[in-house]
Amino acid sequence: MALTKKSAVLRLSGIQRALLIYVVVPILVIVGVGIGFGLERINVQEQERLKEDLELLGRAIRVPVGEALAANDEEAVQRALDSVFEIGRIYGASVFDVNGNRIAVAGIAERDLSRSRVAQELVMTGEQQERVRQISGVRMFSHFIPVFDDLRQANGFIQINRQASDFDTAFARLSAWAWGIWMAMALLTFTIVIFGHYRGVGRYVNQLTESMHRVEAGERNYRASENGPSELAAIAHGLNRMLDSMQKNEAALEAHRLHEQEMQRKLQYQEKMAAIGGVASGVAHELGAPLTIIDGRARRLQKNNQDAESERQLTAIRGQVGRLTRIVQQLLNYCRPPAEQETLTSSVAIEKLLPEILDNISHEQPENGPRLSASVSPLSRGLQLIADEARLELALVNLVRNAAQVAEQHVEVRAQVACAQEEPMAEDKLNESKTNEDKKQPPCSQWLHIEVLDDGPGLPAGTSTESLVTPFYTTKGQGEGTGLGLAIVDNVVREHRGILIIENRIDGTQGCRVSMQLPLAVVNEE
């Protein structure tokens, strides 16, 4: 984490590059141009100052040199030249007559200026001259000053020499200091801009960018932190509001999509029911009366015929007629319009309903059929379930009948209320519950679980609840089932807004487990 943060500081962002290119670099260039212009002016002034120093030195010795020349006193001329070295930093000085012949010398100086144009111009104009010359292989700056006699006539001139590098050395030193300070200020400015931008703006921009990337990656509930400068905090606040609005819109769209799916499912279901209902009505109309007549005549023949073989055949005929009658009844039950939730006003006692269902099914079973049993949990005793009793009984009859047909020894029906502690209550309700001495049980979840378990072969691998409740789908052999029993159960469970689960038993026992989970409106507690 620390390395990532450090790399984020060192890596230049687009805003930092823009600041450096469009703000810092132009400022540094302007400052650099100003420094260059200032150094040039300082160089000119420094050269003028050095020239003025030489001129002052020349004027200081011009009078004594002129008097010495007028008196032809060469020793006095030499003493005047020697005094120049005590006054300033001079590399050489010479005194020449008007013809350019050297009269006296001190330090590095030229031997002969008789043919020099400088000497000629100096004598002719009477004005001082300046030249850069090579003297004894050294580049020198020479200052020439004319010397006059008492009649203001030029009787010679003085040459004072100073190394030309002296002029450049001072400027080079000053330039080095100036540009060194400029470079240090440039680096300091770059550092301040980069780290100052990161501390003041960059890190908050990075947080916004990271927030956008996390939202893009799928973290739709992630929100940006609204800190930093007011402008960036306002952007983060706007981003969060936009994400909240998008999430609300997505939730609304998802709810609308689910509603459309539910409406489409109901429409398809109604269309299917209408189609099957038409077929069932026709079958019931066409087969109901003939089957009743056949069953009645077979029963009359059984009474009038005492032959054993005829009795057996007539019994088989009546059995098949009964089977056809049940098929017609199942079609009618399946196509019956579903009960509306508002009409589910009957109070059903589960503790009494289950034994009645088992008793009815037991009369259909052979003597060697599986044993049927029912158990009701303590929380379910005395429970009054708000439901359509006829439809609920129809569903349970179908489940128990299916289980009895495949069970080997035992079919068990269990009813229990799954209890779960609800969310913490408010303080006033909590105090009220503590003072209520009649309240023995904690709040129960509003679901009643009715399970039908058998010890048969179980479901084939890969069989799902969705496929089992499909109309006319059956796992039994040809002619052994209509495939409408579980479809009827599913319809009843849906009418009561419940859940149907069909799966193999997972308690280590062979067989199948069918669970009807029905929501409870009221739970009566003892």
mmCIF file of N, CA and C in Angstrom, residues 296-381:
data_model
loop_
_atom_site.group_PDB
_atom_site.id
_atom_site.type_symbol
_atom_site.label_atom_id
_atom_site.label_comp_id
_atom_site.label_asym_id
_atom_site.label_seq_id
_atom_site.Cartn_x
_atom_site.Cartn_y
_atom_site.Cartn_z
ATOM 1 N N GLY A 296 -72.304 -48.169 -13.691
ATOM 2 C CA GLY A 296 -73.592 -48.623 -13.151
ATOM 3 C C GLY A 296 -73.982 -49.978 -13.695
ATOM 4 N N ARG A 297 -73.829 -50.222 -14.978
ATOM 5 C CA ARG A 297 -74.197 -51.515 -15.566
ATOM 6 C C ARG A 297 -73.260 -52.607 -15.084
ATOM 7 N N ALA A 298 -71.972 -52.305 -14.918
ATOM 8 C CA ALA A 298 -71.047 -53.318 -14.407
ATOM 9 C C ALA A 298 -71.415 -53.695 -12.981
ATOM 10 N N ARG A 299 -71.813 -52.698 -12.183
ATOM 11 C CA ARG A 299 -72.218 -52.981 -10.803
ATOM 12 C C ARG A 299 -73.493 -53.848 -10.785
ATOM 13 N N ARG A 300 -74.449 -53.575 -11.739
ATOM 14 C CA ARG A 300 -75.686 -54.365 -11.803
ATOM 15 C C ARG A 300 -75.377 -55.797 -12.215
ATOM 16 N N LEU A 301 -74.452 -55.968 -13.164
ATOM 17 C CA LEU A 301 -74.080 -57.321 -13.582
ATOM 18 C C LEU A 301 -73.412 -58.080 -12.444
ATOM 19 N N GLN A 302 -72.601 -57.364 -11.632
ATOM 20 C CA GLN A 302 -71.961 -58.028 -10.500
ATOM 21 C C GLN A 302 -73.002 -58.595 -9.519
ATOM 22 N N LYS A 303 -74.094 -57.851 -9.344
ATOM 23 C CA LYS A 303 -75.125 -58.306 -8.420
ATOM 24 C C LYS A 303 -75.883 -59.514 -8.976
ATOM 25 N N ASN A 304 -76.077 -59.551 -10.284
ATOM 26 C CA ASN A 304 -76.893 -60.606 -10.892
ATOM 27 C C ASN A 304 -76.079 -61.810 -11.332
ATOM 28 N N ASN A 305 -74.745 -61.721 -11.298
ATOM 29 C CA ASN A 305 -73.904 -62.798 -11.807
ATOM 30 C C ASN A 305 -73.047 -63.319 -10.662
ATOM 31 N N GLN A 306 -73.189 -64.649 -10.436
ATOM 32 C CA GLN A 306 -72.445 -65.266 -9.341
ATOM 33 C C GLN A 306 -71.205 -66.017 -9.830
ATOM 34 N N ASP A 307 -70.924 -65.973 -11.096
ATOM 35 C CA ASP A 307 -69.762 -66.672 -11.661
ATOM 36 C C ASP A 307 -68.492 -65.932 -11.221
ATOM 37 N N ALA A 308 -67.492 -66.709 -10.730
ATOM 38 C CA ALA A 308 -66.250 -66.100 -10.210
ATOM 39 C C ALA A 308 -65.472 -65.374 -11.294
ATOM 40 N N GLU A 309 -65.371 -66.012 -12.452
ATOM 41 C CA GLU A 309 -64.613 -65.375 -13.541
ATOM 42 C C GLU A 309 -65.289 -64.093 -13.971
ATOM 43 N N SER A 310 -66.620 -64.123 -14.097
ATOM 44 C CA SER A 310 -67.351 -62.908 -14.482
ATOM 45 C C SER A 310 -67.185 -61.823 -13.426
ATOM 46 N N GLU A 311 -67.196 -62.271 -12.158
ATOM 47 C CA GLU A 311 -66.982 -61.302 -11.065
ATOM 48 C C GLU A 311 -65.622 -60.622 -11.189
ATOM 49 N N ARG A 312 -64.628 -61.412 -11.494
ATOM 50 C CA ARG A 312 -63.264 -60.843 -11.617
ATOM 51 C C ARG A 312 -63.188 -59.860 -12.776
ATOM 52 N N GLN A 313 -63.783 -60.236 -13.906
ATOM 53 C CA GLN A 313 -63.730 -59.370 -15.081
ATOM 54 C C GLN A 313 -64.496 -58.077 -14.835
ATOM 55 N N LEU A 314 -65.662 -58.195 -14.215
ATOM 56 C CA LEU A 314 -66.459 -56.997 -13.939
ATOM 57 C C LEU A 314 -65.735 -56.066 -12.945
ATOM 58 N N THR A 315 -65.069 -56.674 -11.963
ATOM 59 C CA THR A 315 -64.297 -55.862 -11.013
ATOM 60 C C THR A 315 -63.182 -55.108 -11.720
ATOM 61 N N ALA A 316 -62.506 -55.780 -12.680
ATOM 62 C CA ALA A 316 -61.441 -55.121 -13.446
ATOM 63 C C ALA A 316 -62.009 -53.977 -14.269
ATOM 64 N N ILE A 317 -63.231 -54.238 -14.862
ATOM 65 C CA ILE A 317 -63.849 -53.165 -15.659
ATOM 66 C C ILE A 317 -64.168 -51.971 -14.773
ATOM 67 N N ARG A 318 -64.715 -52.213 -13.616
ATOM 68 C CA ARG A 318 -65.050 -51.100 -12.720
ATOM 69 C C ARG A 318 -63.780 -50.388 -12.227
ATOM 70 N N GLY A 319 -62.684 -51.145 -12.052
ATOM 71 C CA GLY A 319 -61.422 -50.507 -11.650
ATOM 72 C C GLY A 319 -60.918 -49.548 -12.713
ATOM 73 N N GLN A 320 -60.985 -49.984 -13.982
ATOM 74 C CA GLN A 320 -60.542 -49.093 -15.056
ATOM 75 C C GLN A 320 -61.465 -47.891 -15.207
ATOM 76 N N VAL A 321 -62.761 -48.123 -15.015
ATOM 77 C CA VAL A 321 -63.707 -47.001 -15.070
ATOM 78 C C VAL A 321 -63.389 -45.997 -13.961
ATOM 79 N N GLY A 322 -63.083 -46.527 -12.760
ATOM 80 C CA GLY A 322 -62.722 -45.632 -11.659
ATOM 81 C C GLY A 322 -61.457 -44.843 -11.950
ATOM 82 N N ARG A 323 -60.500 -45.547 -12.598
ATOM 83 C CA ARG A 323 -59.252 -44.849 -12.963
ATOM 84 C C ARG A 323 -59.525 -43.723 -13.935
ATOM 85 N N LEU A 324 -60.366 -43.999 -14.944
ATOM 86 C CA LEU A 324 -60.711 -42.945 -15.903
ATOM 87 C C LEU A 324 -61.460 -41.807 -15.219
ATOM 88 N N THR A 325 -62.313 -42.158 -14.276
ATOM 89 C CA THR A 325 -63.066 -41.123 -13.554
ATOM 90 C C THR A 325 -62.114 -40.227 -12.751
ATOM 91 N N ARG A 326 -61.085 -40.836 -12.132
ATOM 92 C CA ARG A 326 -60.117 -40.044 -11.363
ATOM 93 C C ARG A 326 -59.310 -39.116 -12.280
ATOM 94 N N ILE A 327 -58.991 -39.642 -13.466
ATOM 95 C CA ILE A 327 -58.253 -38.797 -14.419
ATOM 96 C C ILE A 327 -59.079 -37.577 -14.802
ATOM 97 N N VAL A 328 -60.363 -37.812 -15.067
ATOM 98 C CA VAL A 328 -61.241 -36.686 -15.409
ATOM 99 C C VAL A 328 -61.324 -35.717 -14.243
ATOM 100 N N GLN A 329 -61.414 -36.257 -13.020
ATOM 101 C CA GLN A 329 -61.512 -35.388 -11.845
ATOM 102 C C GLN A 329 -60.223 -34.585 -11.648
ATOM 103 N N GLN A 330 -59.061 -35.228 -11.923
ATOM 104 C CA GLN A 330 -57.792 -34.505 -11.797
ATOM 105 C C GLN A 330 -57.697 -33.369 -12.809
ATOM 106 N N LEU A 331 -58.177 -33.644 -14.026
ATOM 107 C CA LEU A 331 -58.193 -32.575 -15.033
ATOM 108 C C LEU A 331 -59.062 -31.411 -14.566
ATOM 109 N N LEU A 332 -60.202 -31.726 -14.003
ATOM 110 C CA LEU A 332 -61.086 -30.667 -13.523
ATOM 111 C C LEU A 332 -60.456 -29.905 -12.346
ATOM 112 N N ASN A 333 -59.798 -30.658 -11.459
ATOM 113 C CA ASN A 333 -59.143 -30.002 -10.326
ATOM 114 C C ASN A 333 -57.994 -29.106 -10.787
ATOM 115 N N TYR A 334 -57.233 -29.581 -11.787
ATOM 116 C CA TYR A 334 -56.103 -28.796 -12.287
ATOM 117 C C TYR A 334 -56.565 -27.516 -12.962
ATOM 118 N N CYS A 335 -57.692 -27.607 -13.678
ATOM 119 C CA CYS A 335 -58.185 -26.460 -14.426
ATOM 120 C C CYS A 335 -59.090 -25.556 -13.599
ATOM 121 N N ARG A 336 -59.263 -25.892 -12.367
ATOM 122 C CA ARG A 336 -60.106 -25.052 -11.519
ATOM 123 C C ARG A 336 -59.431 -23.697 -11.345
ATOM 124 N N PRO A 337 -60.172 -22.585 -11.424
ATOM 125 C CA PRO A 337 -59.582 -21.254 -11.239
ATOM 126 C C PRO A 337 -58.924 -21.155 -9.871
ATOM 127 N N PRO A 338 -57.734 -20.572 -9.804
ATOM 128 C CA PRO A 338 -57.022 -20.478 -8.520
ATOM 129 C C PRO A 338 -57.771 -19.599 -7.542
ATOM 130 N N ALA A 339 -57.667 -19.948 -6.286
ATOM 131 C CA ALA A 339 -58.314 -19.165 -5.229
ATOM 132 C C ALA A 339 -57.581 -17.861 -5.024
ATOM 133 N N GLU A 340 -58.300 -16.763 -4.927
ATOM 134 C CA GLU A 340 -57.700 -15.474 -4.662
ATOM 135 C C GLU A 340 -57.314 -15.390 -3.190
ATOM 136 N N GLN A 341 -56.249 -14.581 -2.894
ATOM 137 C CA GLN A 341 -55.774 -14.482 -1.525
ATOM 138 C C GLN A 341 -56.839 -13.912 -0.605
ATOM 139 N N GLU A 342 -57.677 -13.014 -1.163
ATOM 140 C CA GLU A 342 -58.708 -12.412 -0.334
ATOM 141 C C GLU A 342 -59.777 -13.423 0.077
ATOM 142 N N THR A 343 -59.917 -14.514 -0.677
ATOM 143 C CA THR A 343 -60.949 -15.513 -0.369
ATOM 144 C C THR A 343 -60.456 -16.589 0.579
ATOM 145 N N LEU A 344 -59.161 -16.543 0.930
ATOM 146 C CA LEU A 344 -58.609 -17.548 1.838
ATOM 147 C C LEU A 344 -58.942 -17.144 3.261
ATOM 148 N N THR A 345 -60.183 -17.373 3.629
ATOM 149 C CA THR A 345 -60.653 -16.957 4.960
ATOM 150 C C THR A 345 -60.983 -18.132 5.860
ATOM 151 N N SER A 346 -60.910 -19.361 5.333
ATOM 152 C CA SER A 346 -61.243 -20.535 6.151
ATOM 153 C C SER A 346 -60.117 -20.806 7.137
ATOM 154 N N SER A 347 -60.488 -21.238 8.313
ATOM 155 C CA SER A 347 -59.516 -21.583 9.339
ATOM 156 C C SER A 347 -59.352 -23.102 9.344
ATOM 157 N N VAL A 348 -58.144 -23.564 9.030
ATOM 158 C CA VAL A 348 -57.872 -24.994 8.883
ATOM 159 C C VAL A 348 -57.037 -25.457 10.069
ATOM 160 N N ALA A 349 -57.511 -26.496 10.764
ATOM 161 C CA ALA A 349 -56.761 -27.074 11.883
ATOM 162 C C ALA A 349 -55.866 -28.182 11.338
ATOM 163 N N ILE A 350 -54.576 -27.920 11.234
ATOM 164 C CA ILE A 350 -53.640 -28.887 10.665
ATOM 165 C C ILE A 350 -53.602 -30.159 11.506
ATOM 166 N N GLU A 351 -53.718 -30.031 12.805
ATOM 167 C CA GLU A 351 -53.644 -31.191 13.696
ATOM 168 C C GLU A 351 -54.785 -32.178 13.427
ATOM 169 N N LYS A 352 -55.934 -31.704 12.934
ATOM 170 C CA LYS A 352 -57.065 -32.573 12.616
ATOM 171 C C LYS A 352 -57.080 -32.971 11.149
ATOM 172 N N LEU A 353 -56.546 -32.079 10.283
ATOM 173 C CA LEU A 353 -56.623 -32.339 8.845
ATOM 174 C C LEU A 353 -55.737 -33.509 8.435
ATOM 175 N N LEU A 354 -54.521 -33.584 8.968
ATOM 176 C CA LEU A 354 -53.587 -34.625 8.527
ATOM 177 C C LEU A 354 -54.101 -36.034 8.824
ATOM 178 N N PRO A 355 -54.586 -36.328 10.028
ATOM 179 C CA PRO A 355 -55.103 -37.698 10.263
ATOM 180 C C PRO A 355 -56.273 -38.044 9.340
ATOM 181 N N GLU A 356 -57.137 -37.099 9.038
ATOM 182 C CA GLU A 356 -58.269 -37.366 8.147
ATOM 183 C C GLU A 356 -57.766 -37.744 6.750
ATOM 184 N N ILE A 357 -56.748 -37.033 6.280
ATOM 185 C CA ILE A 357 -56.204 -37.336 4.942
ATOM 186 C C ILE A 357 -55.592 -38.731 4.928
ATOM 187 N N LEU A 358 -54.834 -39.067 5.954
ATOM 188 C CA LEU A 358 -54.215 -40.393 6.000
ATOM 189 C C LEU A 358 -55.271 -41.487 6.087
ATOM 190 N N ASP A 359 -56.335 -41.218 6.805
ATOM 191 C CA ASP A 359 -57.406 -42.218 6.919
ATOM 192 C C ASP A 359 -58.077 -42.454 5.570
ATOM 193 N N ASN A 360 -58.296 -41.373 4.813
ATOM 194 C CA ASN A 360 -58.908 -41.521 3.490
ATOM 195 C C ASN A 360 -57.997 -42.283 2.534
ATOM 196 N N ILE A 361 -56.692 -41.989 2.573
ATOM 197 C CA ILE A 361 -55.756 -42.663 1.667
ATOM 198 C C ILE A 361 -55.591 -44.126 2.044
ATOM 199 N N SER A 362 -55.666 -44.425 3.342
ATOM 200 C CA SER A 362 -55.455 -45.818 3.774
ATOM 201 C C SER A 362 -56.498 -46.756 3.193
ATOM 202 N N HIS A 363 -57.714 -46.253 2.923
ATOM 203 C CA HIS A 363 -58.760 -47.106 2.344
ATOM 204 C C HIS A 363 -58.448 -47.459 0.894
ATOM 205 N N GLU A 364 -57.591 -46.671 0.248
ATOM 206 C CA GLU A 364 -57.229 -46.962 -1.143
ATOM 207 C C GLU A 364 -56.081 -47.955 -1.227
ATOM 208 N N GLN A 365 -55.368 -48.166 -0.112
ATOM 209 C CA GLN A 365 -54.162 -48.972 -0.153
ATOM 210 C C GLN A 365 -54.484 -50.452 0.081
ATOM 211 N N PRO A 366 -53.706 -51.317 -0.539
ATOM 212 C CA PRO A 366 -53.867 -52.747 -0.267
ATOM 213 C C PRO A 366 -53.435 -53.075 1.156
ATOM 214 N N GLU A 367 -53.754 -54.312 1.573
ATOM 215 C CA GLU A 367 -53.447 -54.704 2.947
ATOM 216 C C GLU A 367 -51.949 -54.695 3.210
ATOM 217 N N ASN A 368 -51.146 -55.018 2.200
ATOM 218 C CA ASN A 368 -49.693 -55.037 2.388
ATOM 219 C C ASN A 368 -49.050 -53.702 1.973
ATOM 220 N N GLY A 369 -49.836 -52.656 1.904
ATOM 221 C CA GLY A 369 -49.312 -51.351 1.518
ATOM 222 C C GLY A 369 -48.459 -50.732 2.606
ATOM 223 N N PRO A 370 -47.763 -49.618 2.308
ATOM 224 C CA PRO A 370 -46.878 -48.976 3.293
ATOM 225 C C PRO A 370 -47.675 -48.380 4.455
ATOM 226 N N ARG A 371 -47.025 -48.261 5.573
ATOM 227 C CA ARG A 371 -47.644 -47.691 6.764
ATOM 228 C C ARG A 371 -47.659 -46.171 6.654
ATOM 229 N N LEU A 372 -48.778 -45.583 6.992
ATOM 230 C CA LEU A 372 -48.944 -44.129 6.933
ATOM 231 C C LEU A 372 -48.970 -43.564 8.347
ATOM 232 N N SER A 373 -48.195 -42.470 8.578
ATOM 233 C CA SER A 373 -48.170 -41.841 9.903
ATOM 234 C C SER A 373 -48.023 -40.334 9.745
ATOM 235 N N ALA A 374 -48.485 -39.623 10.774
ATOM 236 C CA ALA A 374 -48.403 -38.158 10.775
ATOM 237 C C ALA A 374 -47.903 -37.688 12.124
ATOM 238 N N SER A 375 -47.108 -36.633 12.126
ATOM 239 C CA SER A 375 -46.600 -36.036 13.370
ATOM 240 C C SER A 375 -46.704 -34.526 13.259
ATOM 241 N N VAL A 376 -47.146 -33.913 14.359
ATOM 242 C CA VAL A 376 -47.309 -32.459 14.410
ATOM 243 C C VAL A 376 -46.435 -31.932 15.536
ATOM 244 N N SER A 377 -45.571 -30.967 15.252
ATOM 245 C CA SER A 377 -44.677 -30.406 16.264
ATOM 246 C C SER A 377 -45.474 -29.661 17.319
ATOM 247 N N PRO A 378 -44.882 -29.489 18.513
ATOM 248 C CA PRO A 378 -45.621 -28.776 19.582
ATOM 249 C C PRO A 378 -46.073 -27.391 19.157
ATOM 250 N N LEU A 379 -45.247 -26.677 18.396
ATOM 251 C CA LEU A 379 -45.624 -25.331 17.976
ATOM 252 C C LEU A 379 -46.774 -25.339 16.992
ATOM 253 N N SER A 380 -46.994 -26.480 16.315
ATOM 254 C CA SER A 380 -48.052 -26.553 15.309
ATOM 255 C C SER A 380 -49.382 -27.011 15.896
ATOM 256 N N ARG A 381 -49.365 -27.506 17.116
ATOM 257 C CA ARG A 381 -50.611 -27.966 17.729
ATOM 258 C C ARG A 381 -51.499 -26.775 18.094
#
